[in-house]
Structure formats: C-alpha cells, structure tokens
mmCIF file of C-alpha atoms in Angstrom:
data_model
loop_
_atom_site.group_PDB
_atom_site.id
_atom_site.type_symbol
_atom_site.label_atom_id
_atom_site.label_comp_id
_atom_site.label_asym_id
_atom_site.label_seq_id
_atom_site.Cartn_x
_atom_site.Cartn_y
_atom_site.Cartn_z
ATOM 1 C CA UNK B 871 -39.417 -284.092 -47.717
ATOM 2 C CA UNK B 872 -39.311 -280.542 -46.466
ATOM 3 C CA UNK B 873 -41.356 -277.680 -47.768
ATOM 4 C CA UNK B 874 -41.889 -274.008 -47.132
ATOM 5 C CA UNK B 875 -45.085 -272.518 -45.948
ATOM 6 C CA UNK B 876 -46.062 -268.959 -45.229
ATOM 7 C CA UNK B 877 -47.817 -267.861 -42.087
ATOM 8 C CA UNK B 878 -48.968 -264.489 -41.022
ATOM 9 C CA UNK B 879 -46.157 -263.252 -38.920
ATOM 10 C CA UNK B 880 -46.443 -263.227 -35.173
ATOM 11 C CA UNK B 881 -46.935 -260.187 -33.032
ATOM 12 C CA UNK B 882 -43.244 -259.841 -32.251
ATOM 13 C CA UNK B 883 -42.716 -257.763 -35.392
ATOM 14 C CA UNK B 884 -43.848 -254.237 -35.900
ATOM 15 C CA UNK B 885 -47.080 -253.001 -37.450
ATOM 16 C CA UNK B 886 -45.732 -252.005 -40.854
ATOM 17 C CA UNK B 887 -44.331 -255.480 -41.340
ATOM 18 C CA UNK B 888 -47.617 -257.078 -40.368
ATOM 19 C CA UNK B 889 -49.464 -255.500 -43.247
ATOM 20 C CA UNK B 890 -47.405 -256.590 -46.254
ATOM 21 C CA UNK B 891 -45.048 -259.281 -45.040
ATOM 22 C CA UNK B 892 -45.525 -262.918 -44.118
ATOM 23 C CA UNK B 893 -42.920 -264.865 -42.243
ATOM 24 C CA UNK B 894 -41.530 -267.958 -43.958
ATOM 25 C CA UNK B 895 -41.229 -271.211 -42.064
ATOM 26 C CA UNK B 896 -39.718 -274.479 -43.107
ATOM 27 C CA UNK B 897 -41.800 -277.537 -42.291
ATOM 28 C CA UNK B 898 -40.031 -280.825 -41.620
ATOM 29 C CA UNK B 899 -41.531 -284.299 -41.992
ATOM 30 C CA UNK B 900 -43.376 -284.053 -38.721
ATOM 31 C CA UNK B 901 -44.781 -280.646 -39.699
ATOM 32 C CA UNK B 902 -42.861 -278.986 -36.916
ATOM 33 C CA UNK B 903 -42.258 -275.397 -37.895
ATOM 34 C CA UNK B 904 -38.648 -274.328 -38.151
ATOM 35 C CA UNK B 905 -38.162 -270.606 -38.428
ATOM 36 C CA UNK B 906 -35.178 -270.069 -40.696
ATOM 37 C CA UNK B 907 -33.084 -266.939 -40.847
ATOM 38 C CA UNK B 908 -36.047 -264.599 -40.274
ATOM 39 C CA UNK B 909 -37.079 -264.534 -43.911
ATOM 40 C CA UNK B 910 -40.284 -262.739 -44.883
ATOM 41 C CA UNK B 911 -42.149 -262.837 -48.201
ATOM 42 C CA UNK B 912 -43.977 -259.810 -49.495
ATOM 43 C CA UNK B 913 -45.905 -258.530 -52.486
ATOM 44 C CA UNK B 914 -45.203 -254.892 -51.731
ATOM 45 C CA UNK B 915 -44.244 -252.747 -54.705
ATOM 46 C CA UNK B 916 -42.227 -250.540 -52.399
ATOM 47 C CA UNK B 917 -38.793 -251.972 -53.188
ATOM 48 C CA UNK B 918 -35.554 -250.288 -52.139
ATOM 49 C CA UNK B 919 -33.806 -249.742 -55.486
ATOM 50 C CA UNK B 920 -30.318 -249.843 -54.006
ATOM 51 C CA UNK B 921 -31.020 -253.149 -52.235
ATOM 52 C CA UNK B 922 -32.361 -254.549 -55.504
ATOM 53 C CA UNK B 923 -29.206 -253.378 -57.278
ATOM 54 C CA UNK B 924 -27.066 -255.094 -54.606
ATOM 55 C CA UNK B 925 -29.080 -258.295 -54.984
ATOM 56 C CA UNK B 926 -28.661 -258.261 -58.773
ATOM 57 C CA UNK B 927 -24.935 -257.504 -58.338
ATOM 58 C CA UNK B 928 -24.628 -260.550 -56.072
ATOM 59 C CA UNK B 929 -25.586 -262.866 -58.945
ATOM 60 C CA UNK B 930 -23.498 -260.985 -61.503
ATOM 61 C CA UNK B 931 -26.233 -259.266 -63.490
ATOM 62 C CA UNK B 932 -25.381 -256.244 -65.613
ATOM 63 C CA UNK B 933 -26.021 -252.955 -63.803
ATOM 64 C CA UNK B 934 -29.135 -251.084 -64.927
ATOM 65 C CA UNK B 935 -30.017 -247.402 -64.547
ATOM 66 C CA UNK B 936 -32.014 -247.036 -61.317
ATOM 67 C CA UNK B 937 -34.329 -244.520 -62.971
ATOM 68 C CA UNK B 938 -35.405 -247.143 -65.493
ATOM 69 C CA UNK B 939 -35.602 -249.846 -62.805
ATOM 70 C CA UNK B 940 -37.997 -247.599 -60.884
ATOM 71 C CA UNK B 941 -40.234 -247.218 -63.954
ATOM 72 C CA UNK B 942 -40.110 -250.962 -64.653
ATOM 73 C CA UNK B 943 -41.154 -251.797 -61.077
ATOM 74 C CA UNK B 944 -43.960 -249.242 -61.199
ATOM 75 C CA UNK B 945 -45.275 -250.868 -64.377
ATOM 76 C CA UNK B 946 -44.974 -254.441 -63.140
ATOM 77 C CA UNK B 947 -48.278 -256.054 -62.213
ATOM 78 C CA UNK B 948 -46.888 -258.185 -59.411
ATOM 79 C CA UNK B 949 -43.651 -258.003 -57.461
ATOM 80 C CA UNK B 950 -42.586 -260.661 -54.970
ATOM 81 C CA UNK B 951 -39.686 -260.048 -52.618
ATOM 82 C CA UNK B 952 -37.943 -261.959 -49.861
ATOM 83 C CA UNK B 953 -36.577 -259.949 -46.947
ATOM 84 C CA UNK B 954 -34.237 -261.113 -44.224
ATOM 85 C CA UNK B 955 -35.005 -259.115 -41.111
ATOM 86 C CA UNK B 956 -33.489 -259.069 -37.698
ATOM 87 C CA UNK B 957 -33.560 -256.551 -34.844
ATOM 88 C CA UNK B 958 -31.037 -254.211 -36.418
ATOM 89 C CA UNK B 959 -31.290 -254.677 -40.154
ATOM 90 C CA UNK B 960 -33.280 -255.744 -43.198
ATOM 91 C CA UNK B 961 -31.897 -257.147 -46.429
ATOM 92 C CA UNK B 962 -33.464 -258.016 -49.784
ATOM 93 C CA UNK B 963 -32.522 -261.637 -50.507
ATOM 94 C CA UNK B 964 -34.983 -262.656 -53.214
ATOM 95 C CA UNK B 965 -37.027 -261.028 -55.961
ATOM 96 C CA UNK B 966 -39.257 -261.694 -58.964
ATOM 97 C CA UNK B 967 -41.770 -259.649 -60.936
ATOM 98 C CA UNK B 968 -44.327 -260.042 -63.707
ATOM 99 C CA UNK B 969 -45.727 -257.770 -66.385
ATOM 100 C CA UNK B 970 -49.308 -258.505 -67.362
ATOM 101 C CA UNK B 971 -52.354 -257.222 -69.191
ATOM 102 C CA UNK B 972 -54.306 -258.303 -66.081
ATOM 103 C CA UNK B 973 -56.696 -260.153 -68.383
ATOM 104 C CA UNK B 974 -55.046 -263.060 -70.164
ATOM 105 C CA UNK B 975 -51.258 -263.015 -70.285
ATOM 106 C CA UNK B 976 -48.339 -262.440 -67.958
ATOM 107 C CA UNK B 977 -44.574 -262.613 -68.401
ATOM 108 C CA UNK B 978 -42.218 -263.229 -65.483
ATOM 109 C CA UNK B 979 -38.919 -261.304 -65.332
ATOM 110 C CA UNK B 980 -35.926 -260.889 -63.014
ATOM 111 C CA UNK B 981 -36.163 -263.991 -60.800
ATOM 112 C CA UNK B 982 -33.210 -263.793 -58.430
ATOM 113 C CA UNK B 983 -32.175 -265.339 -55.097
ATOM 114 C CA UNK B 984 -29.081 -264.119 -53.235
ATOM 115 C CA UNK B 985 -26.265 -266.754 -53.381
ATOM 116 C CA UNK B 986 -26.272 -267.008 -49.553
ATOM 117 C CA UNK B 987 -29.898 -268.182 -49.737
ATOM 118 C CA UNK B 988 -29.753 -270.429 -52.783
ATOM 119 C CA UNK B 989 -30.355 -274.168 -52.421
ATOM 120 C CA UNK B 990 -33.041 -273.677 -49.757
ATOM 121 C CA UNK B 991 -36.022 -273.854 -52.105
ATOM 122 C CA UNK B 992 -36.665 -270.106 -51.918
ATOM 123 C CA UNK B 993 -36.759 -269.784 -55.727
ATOM 124 C CA UNK B 994 -39.722 -272.169 -55.703
ATOM 125 C CA UNK B 995 -41.377 -270.184 -52.912
ATOM 126 C CA UNK B 996 -41.114 -266.964 -54.921
ATOM 127 C CA UNK B 997 -42.393 -268.621 -58.105
ATOM 128 C CA UNK B 998 -45.288 -270.347 -56.320
ATOM 129 C CA UNK B 999 -46.338 -267.049 -54.822
ATOM 130 C CA UNK B 1000 -46.123 -265.302 -58.202
ATOM 131 C CA UNK B 1001 -48.131 -268.027 -59.936
ATOM 132 C CA UNK B 1002 -50.698 -268.048 -57.127
ATOM 133 C CA UNK B 1003 -51.273 -264.312 -57.419
ATOM 134 C CA UNK B 1004 -51.480 -264.437 -61.216
ATOM 135 C CA UNK B 1005 -54.015 -267.259 -60.952
ATOM 136 C CA UNK B 1006 -56.032 -265.262 -58.426
ATOM 137 C CA UNK B 1007 -56.105 -262.513 -61.053
ATOM 138 C CA UNK B 1008 -57.429 -265.149 -63.508
ATOM 139 C CA UNK B 1009 -54.411 -264.914 -65.805
ATOM 140 C CA UNK B 1010 -54.552 -268.007 -68.011
ATOM 141 C CA UNK B 1011 -51.187 -267.795 -69.790
ATOM 142 C CA UNK B 1012 -48.113 -267.318 -67.615
ATOM 143 C CA UNK B 1013 -44.926 -267.071 -69.647
ATOM 144 C CA UNK B 1014 -41.215 -266.521 -69.134
ATOM 145 C CA UNK B 1015 -37.933 -266.710 -70.986
ATOM 146 C CA UNK B 1016 -35.502 -269.174 -69.373
ATOM 147 C CA UNK B 1017 -31.723 -269.246 -69.712
ATOM 148 C CA UNK B 1018 -30.462 -272.781 -70.468
ATOM 149 C CA UNK B 1019 -29.250 -273.382 -66.895
ATOM 150 C CA UNK B 1020 -32.668 -272.746 -65.315
ATOM 151 C CA UNK B 1021 -34.935 -274.504 -67.826
ATOM 152 C CA UNK B 1022 -35.099 -277.657 -65.647
ATOM 153 C CA UNK B 1023 -35.955 -275.529 -62.573
ATOM 154 C CA UNK B 1024 -38.951 -274.024 -64.350
ATOM 155 C CA UNK B 1025 -39.935 -277.364 -65.856
ATOM 156 C CA UNK B 1026 -40.226 -278.826 -62.355
ATOM 157 C CA UNK B 1027 -42.590 -275.975 -61.505
ATOM 158 C CA UNK B 1028 -44.855 -277.003 -64.394
ATOM 159 C CA UNK B 1029 -43.615 -274.672 -67.124
ATOM 160 C CA UNK B 1030 -43.620 -276.170 -70.613
ATOM 161 C CA UNK B 1031 -40.935 -275.356 -73.171
ATOM 162 C CA UNK B 1032 -42.058 -274.490 -76.732
ATOM 163 C CA UNK B 1033 -45.604 -275.896 -76.330
ATOM 164 C CA UNK B 1034 -47.020 -276.982 -79.721
ATOM 165 C CA UNK B 1035 -43.927 -275.543 -81.372
ATOM 166 C CA UNK B 1036 -44.572 -271.993 -80.127
ATOM 167 C CA UNK B 1037 -41.205 -270.268 -79.991
ATOM 168 C CA UNK B 1038 -39.938 -267.434 -77.846
ATOM 169 C CA UNK B 1039 -38.439 -264.739 -80.091
ATOM 170 C CA UNK B 1040 -36.442 -261.596 -79.307
ATOM 171 C CA UNK B 1041 -35.831 -258.352 -81.142
ATOM 172 C CA UNK B 1042 -32.874 -256.263 -80.016
ATOM 173 C CA UNK B 1043 -31.902 -252.769 -81.149
ATOM 174 C CA UNK B 1044 -29.099 -252.624 -83.706
ATOM 175 C CA UNK R 710 -40.177 -253.701 -104.516
ATOM 176 C CA UNK R 711 -43.119 -251.968 -102.973
ATOM 177 C CA UNK R 712 -43.320 -250.615 -99.472
ATOM 178 C CA UNK R 713 -45.765 -248.879 -97.230
ATOM 179 C CA UNK R 714 -45.321 -245.476 -95.781
ATOM 180 C CA UNK R 715 -47.515 -243.434 -93.496
ATOM 181 C CA UNK R 716 -48.406 -239.819 -94.089
ATOM 182 C CA UNK R 717 -50.455 -237.502 -92.043
ATOM 183 C CA UNK R 718 -53.827 -237.747 -93.576
ATOM 184 C CA UNK R 719 -55.148 -235.053 -95.837
ATOM 185 C CA UNK R 720 -57.815 -232.554 -94.994
ATOM 186 C CA UNK R 721 -60.581 -234.558 -96.629
ATOM 187 C CA UNK R 722 -61.119 -236.543 -93.444
ATOM 188 C CA UNK R 723 -62.744 -235.258 -90.333
ATOM 189 C CA UNK R 724 -61.075 -233.720 -87.285
ATOM 190 C CA UNK R 725 -61.261 -236.676 -84.938
ATOM 191 C CA UNK R 726 -59.491 -238.858 -87.454
ATOM 192 C CA UNK R 727 -56.744 -236.285 -87.917
ATOM 193 C CA UNK R 728 -55.604 -236.540 -84.338
ATOM 194 C CA UNK R 729 -54.898 -240.246 -83.932
ATOM 195 C CA UNK R 730 -54.917 -241.724 -87.404
ATOM 196 C CA UNK R 731 -52.460 -241.674 -90.268
ATOM 197 C CA UNK R 732 -53.406 -242.683 -93.756
ATOM 198 C CA UNK R 733 -51.447 -245.568 -95.284
ATOM 199 C CA UNK R 734 -50.068 -245.309 -98.794
ATOM 200 C CA UNK R 735 -48.343 -247.882 -100.921
ATOM 201 C CA UNK R 736 -45.242 -246.625 -102.716
ATOM 202 C CA UNK R 737 -44.297 -248.235 -106.013
ATOM 203 C CA UNK R 738 -40.795 -248.332 -107.540
ATOM 204 C CA UNK R 739 -41.094 -244.792 -108.795
ATOM 205 C CA UNK R 740 -42.209 -243.605 -105.343
ATOM 206 C CA UNK R 741 -45.580 -242.641 -106.707
ATOM 207 C CA UNK R 742 -48.082 -242.837 -103.895
ATOM 208 C CA UNK R 743 -50.945 -245.241 -104.347
ATOM 209 C CA UNK R 744 -53.706 -244.873 -101.826
ATOM 210 C CA UNK R 745 -55.052 -248.336 -101.126
ATOM 211 C CA UNK R 746 -58.472 -249.124 -99.773
ATOM 212 C CA UNK R 747 -58.527 -246.103 -97.419
ATOM 213 C CA UNK R 748 -56.561 -247.816 -94.680
ATOM 214 C CA UNK R 749 -55.487 -245.804 -91.644
ATOM 215 C CA UNK R 750 -53.034 -246.765 -88.924
ATOM 216 C CA UNK R 751 -53.522 -245.631 -85.346
ATOM 217 C CA UNK R 752 -52.112 -246.010 -81.861
ATOM 218 C CA UNK R 753 -55.374 -245.108 -80.157
ATOM 219 C CA UNK R 754 -56.311 -247.275 -77.185
ATOM 220 C CA UNK R 755 -59.946 -246.590 -77.894
ATOM 221 C CA UNK R 756 -60.740 -249.860 -79.678
ATOM 222 C CA UNK R 757 -64.271 -251.007 -80.432
ATOM 223 C CA UNK R 758 -64.456 -254.351 -78.610
ATOM 224 C CA UNK R 759 -67.076 -255.790 -80.943
ATOM 225 C CA UNK R 760 -65.010 -254.893 -84.019
ATOM 226 C CA UNK R 761 -61.984 -256.523 -82.402
ATOM 227 C CA UNK R 762 -64.033 -259.627 -81.676
ATOM 228 C CA UNK R 763 -65.176 -259.724 -85.332
ATOM 229 C CA UNK R 764 -61.566 -259.348 -86.501
ATOM 230 C CA UNK R 765 -60.410 -262.202 -84.247
ATOM 231 C CA UNK R 766 -63.368 -264.312 -85.414
ATOM 232 C CA UNK R 767 -62.295 -263.726 -89.026
ATOM 233 C CA UNK R 768 -59.002 -265.572 -88.402
ATOM 234 C CA UNK R 769 -60.612 -268.315 -86.312
ATOM 235 C CA UNK R 770 -59.387 -267.322 -82.850
ATOM 236 C CA UNK R 771 -61.216 -268.632 -79.803
ATOM 237 C CA UNK R 772 -63.817 -266.168 -78.465
ATOM 238 C CA UNK R 773 -62.776 -264.302 -75.308
ATOM 239 C CA UNK R 774 -64.977 -262.555 -72.730
ATOM 240 C CA UNK R 775 -65.228 -258.894 -73.775
ATOM 241 C CA UNK R 776 -64.948 -257.791 -70.156
ATOM 242 C CA UNK R 777 -61.499 -259.370 -69.936
ATOM 243 C CA UNK R 778 -60.510 -258.064 -73.373
ATOM 244 C CA UNK R 779 -61.362 -254.559 -72.164
ATOM 245 C CA UNK R 780 -59.076 -254.990 -69.121
ATOM 246 C CA UNK R 781 -56.276 -256.443 -71.256
ATOM 247 C CA UNK R 782 -56.427 -253.492 -73.677
ATOM 248 C CA UNK R 783 -56.447 -251.012 -70.815
ATOM 249 C CA UNK R 784 -53.299 -252.634 -69.403
ATOM 250 C CA UNK R 785 -51.478 -252.860 -72.726
ATOM 251 C CA UNK R 786 -48.696 -250.319 -73.143
ATOM 252 C CA UNK R 787 -49.117 -249.910 -76.895
ATOM 253 C CA UNK R 788 -51.963 -250.809 -79.226
ATOM 254 C CA UNK R 789 -51.691 -250.507 -82.993
ATOM 255 C CA UNK R 790 -54.785 -250.782 -85.150
ATOM 256 C CA UNK R 791 -55.571 -250.600 -88.856
ATOM 257 C CA UNK R 792 -58.906 -249.119 -89.842
ATOM 258 C CA UNK R 793 -60.556 -249.180 -93.230
ATOM 259 C CA UNK R 794 -62.664 -246.078 -93.558
ATOM 260 C CA UNK R 795 -64.951 -244.817 -96.265
ATOM 261 C CA UNK R 796 -67.732 -242.247 -96.349
ATOM 262 C CA UNK R 797 -70.289 -244.481 -94.715
ATOM 263 C CA UNK R 798 -68.401 -246.943 -92.576
ATOM 264 C CA UNK R 799 -65.284 -247.856 -90.616
ATOM 265 C CA UNK R 800 -63.913 -251.351 -90.050
ATOM 266 C CA UNK R 801 -61.065 -252.728 -87.928
ATOM 267 C CA UNK R 802 -58.844 -254.750 -90.282
ATOM 268 C CA UNK R 803 -55.601 -255.099 -88.331
ATOM 269 C CA UNK R 804 -54.455 -255.140 -84.720
ATOM 270 C CA UNK R 805 -51.502 -255.781 -82.436
ATOM 271 C CA UNK R 806 -50.628 -254.874 -78.851
ATOM 272 C CA UNK R 807 -47.752 -255.055 -76.397
ATOM 273 C CA UNK R 808 -47.471 -255.332 -72.643
ATOM 274 C CA UNK R 809 -44.403 -253.684 -71.158
ATOM 275 C CA UNK R 810 -42.756 -252.483 -67.975
ATOM 276 C CA UNK R 811 -41.998 -249.291 -69.929
ATOM 277 C CA UNK R 812 -38.372 -249.631 -68.820
ATOM 278 C CA UNK R 813 -36.671 -252.682 -70.285
ATOM 279 C CA UNK R 814 -38.964 -255.391 -71.617
ATOM 280 C CA UNK R 815 -42.022 -255.710 -73.804
ATOM 281 C CA UNK R 816 -44.022 -258.673 -75.070
ATOM 282 C CA UNK R 817 -46.151 -258.492 -78.214
ATOM 283 C CA UNK R 818 -49.537 -260.213 -78.273
ATOM 284 C CA UNK R 819 -52.539 -260.640 -80.591
ATOM 285 C CA UNK R 820 -51.071 -259.722 -83.989
ATOM 286 C CA UNK R 821 -53.912 -260.122 -86.483
ATOM 287 C CA UNK R 822 -54.742 -258.966 -90.032
ATOM 288 C CA UNK R 823 -58.176 -259.578 -91.546
ATOM 289 C CA UNK R 824 -58.005 -262.253 -94.290
ATOM 290 C CA UNK R 825 -59.291 -259.743 -96.888
ATOM 291 C CA UNK R 826 -56.190 -257.618 -96.194
ATOM 292 C CA UNK R 827 -53.540 -260.319 -95.839
ATOM 293 C CA UNK R 828 -50.698 -260.554 -98.366
ATOM 294 C CA UNK R 829 -50.415 -256.763 -98.703
ATOM 295 C CA UNK R 830 -47.593 -256.301 -96.214
ATOM 296 C CA UNK R 831 -49.886 -254.842 -93.559
ATOM 297 C CA UNK R 832 -48.601 -257.267 -90.904
ATOM 298 C CA UNK R 833 -45.145 -255.756 -91.402
ATOM 299 C CA UNK R 834 -46.582 -252.252 -91.196
ATOM 300 C CA UNK R 835 -48.223 -253.001 -87.844
ATOM 301 C CA UNK R 836 -45.084 -254.671 -86.478
ATOM 302 C CA UNK R 837 -42.796 -251.872 -87.667
ATOM 303 C CA UNK R 838 -45.024 -249.318 -85.989
ATOM 304 C CA UNK R 839 -45.096 -251.330 -82.763
ATOM 305 C CA UNK R 840 -41.300 -251.765 -82.734
ATOM 306 C CA UNK R 841 -40.789 -248.076 -83.547
ATOM 307 C CA UNK R 842 -42.935 -246.979 -80.628
ATOM 308 C CA UNK R 843 -41.291 -249.427 -78.221
ATOM 309 C CA UNK R 844 -37.876 -248.164 -79.329
ATOM 310 C CA UNK R 845 -39.002 -244.569 -78.806
ATOM 311 C CA UNK R 846 -39.870 -245.637 -75.260
ATOM 312 C CA UNK R 847 -36.299 -247.017 -74.999
ATOM 313 C CA UNK R 848 -37.417 -250.623 -74.532
ATOM 314 C CA UNK R 849 -34.355 -252.761 -75.177
ATOM 315 C CA UNK R 850 -35.869 -256.249 -75.192
ATOM 316 C CA UNK R 851 -38.895 -256.806 -77.404
ATOM 317 C CA UNK R 852 -40.243 -260.336 -77.159
ATOM 318 C CA UNK R 853 -43.076 -262.437 -78.538
ATOM 319 C CA UNK R 854 -44.226 -266.021 -78.740
ATOM 320 C CA UNK R 855 -44.607 -267.220 -82.339
ATOM 321 C CA UNK R 856 -46.723 -270.086 -83.603
ATOM 322 C CA UNK R 857 -44.735 -272.337 -85.975
ATOM 323 C CA UNK R 858 -46.420 -270.921 -89.114
ATOM 324 C CA UNK R 859 -45.382 -267.315 -88.400
ATOM 325 C CA UNK R 860 -41.825 -267.848 -87.133
ATOM 326 C CA UNK R 861 -40.355 -267.014 -90.566
ATOM 327 C CA UNK R 862 -42.486 -263.847 -90.765
ATOM 328 C CA UNK R 863 -41.038 -262.584 -87.475
ATOM 329 C CA UNK R 864 -37.529 -263.723 -88.394
ATOM 330 C CA UNK R 865 -37.680 -261.505 -91.516
ATOM 331 C CA UNK R 866 -38.535 -258.597 -89.225
ATOM 332 C CA UNK R 867 -35.350 -259.215 -87.236
ATOM 333 C CA UNK R 868 -36.695 -261.371 -84.405
ATOM 334 C CA UNK R 869 -34.320 -264.092 -83.204
ATOM 335 C CA UNK R 870 -35.555 -267.507 -82.056
ATOM 336 C CA UNK R 871 -34.111 -268.901 -78.783
ATOM 337 C CA UNK R 872 -31.114 -266.493 -78.644
ATOM 338 C CA UNK R 873 -28.206 -268.069 -76.690
ATOM 339 C CA UNK R 874 -30.469 -270.997 -75.856
ATOM 340 C CA UNK R 875 -33.040 -268.839 -74.008
ATOM 341 C CA UNK R 876 -36.342 -270.685 -74.203
ATOM 342 C CA UNK R 877 -39.907 -269.440 -74.132
ATOM 343 C CA UNK R 878 -41.849 -271.360 -71.465
ATOM 344 C CA UNK R 879 -45.552 -271.470 -70.591
ATOM 345 C CA UNK R 880 -47.491 -272.331 -67.463
ATOM 346 C CA UNK R 881 -51.160 -273.169 -67.875
ATOM 347 C CA UNK R 882 -53.757 -273.775 -65.170
ATOM 348 C CA UNK R 883 -54.595 -277.409 -64.503
#
C-alpha cells in the first residue's frame, strides 16, 4: 500500500512558498519518502483564475465567466489547490473548494485533478485535506453532489448517499 | 385558488419595520386582499437567536448551541424570516436560509414554519422569496437536501431530485 503524506517543505524553496504550501511526498511500504513531480498542496485563496480555467478546460468543464469565478472563490470558505512547481514554472494541477456557514454545514464544489495527474491518489489527498479543515472548523455536516461516475470515489472516502432517504434536489432557472 | 402576495407595509407600522419588512396579504379569487394574522416577511439578517431556537423547538428539531447558530447566520448569504407582529408583541413564525458562493451555487438550509402557521402556504412564500433573491444574485444552481416527507413539497416548487443521476452525499464525523 502506498499513501500520500504532507510535510512542511524543505528550505530549498522560497519564502512565499513556505508560508502557504506544503510539499507532497509519496510513502512506500517501507515509509521511504518519494518526492513525486514537485507537487505542493495549499489552502491559499489566492488562485490564478486563468490557471483554474485551464485546469477546468483540461477535464472538459463548461467555461465560466472569470468575474463570477472570482466572486465564487472569494465567497468559498475553504479552497484547496495542488501546484506543480519546478525551477522555471508553476502549474495548477488540482483544486477543490467548499461553501459553508462556518457553523454546521458545508458543501463541496469543483473537485478537479488534471488528467496528467489522475490515478495517483491526488483526488483523495485534496478531499482529505478539505475534510480535515472542515472538521477543524467543527463543521458537522459535510455535503456534496456527486455525478454518477464519481459516487464510488466519494463512498470510499466515507460519504453516504441519500442517508435516511434524504435527497439532493436542484432548482434551475427556466 | 388563493395565493400570497407581498406589499410594502402601510404607514400604520413603525419606521424600523418599514425598512426591512413587507406585510403579507392573502389574495382570494377576486383579488381582494385579506390581511392574515399580521404576518411580515423580511430578509433581515438580524434574527433573535432565542426566537429562532423557540421556532426550531416548536417543530422538534435538536437544540443547537446559540454561539454556533450566530456564526452560521452571519455566514449565510440570504436569510428569510416571517414575523407575526401585533401592538404588543412580535414572534418569529417562519425561517429559511441559504449558503452561497454568490457566483454559481447556493444550498438552502433550515426551512421551518411554526406549526400554528402551517397549511397556509407560508412555506411556499418563504421558498419563493429565497429563490427570487438567489436569482437576482444570478445564482444558477440552487440546491437543498430534502427529508423524505418534504420531497413532494420541493418538487411542486420546481426542485428536481437526483437530476441526471447526480446524488446528494453526506460525510459525518465518526
């Protein structure tokens, strides 16, 4: 079994990265750390809107007005992002956010991992981090709306579908 | 068929009520206005926490710490309340709120009508007002989680259950 773990990044990276970003390592069976692709996890709300648009494009999501995306990010309680960073470049490769009343309830939106980084368990890393932060904020009910193809992914993370017959419902403008 | 309509309240009520509260009238078939029980609708965020607790008690909801309720109200995007007011007293008789990113998505929580006022269509009034305000804010996806006994109520208001197989999922602390 392999699993991801976050560590505070080492001193090789610059100051601004030290504050908000943690380097991701993969641990193998022997708990030897394997640094993979220089991926960092962050809870900064300072997201580059164009990079987010590119990331969403990469998984085929419908384009959204950046002005509204900016407002939505500003009004999200928690944002988790994954950044690939090397000497010359940075790139947003994973993202998720949650709205919340910061008291009882939260709803998770826009969970996305770049296709080049899928299958590495990074979706779980992002979700674990989101859940951990919501639990730290003493949020008792964490909700989301899952497309059919990702229901089993969320179930493995402990999410329950339609508990006690409670149904997710949507109202769309007509 | 009867239906509710809001009007700006008349001059018989005091100044502070004029600003945030609208009087509710029932219209009969002939469109004659029938003022019922002096009920006002408001979008003020200034909710009396003890009155809200009493209202939630009246429908048998589990008690919640007022400190957390206060935070949750503060971080709700929209709050709709129904107040019964007469010369000597005011009383919270209906309530609903929504969290939102103010860009794309909203989730409705805590829809409650006091038992003495149920069956009058006030639940619809509160929901219509909430939807109207979310639409004014250009929110395109309005969501909620419905207990089995109120799914048909929300369906009549235009909410769709599990659209395209999208499922509501919950994560609870263990």
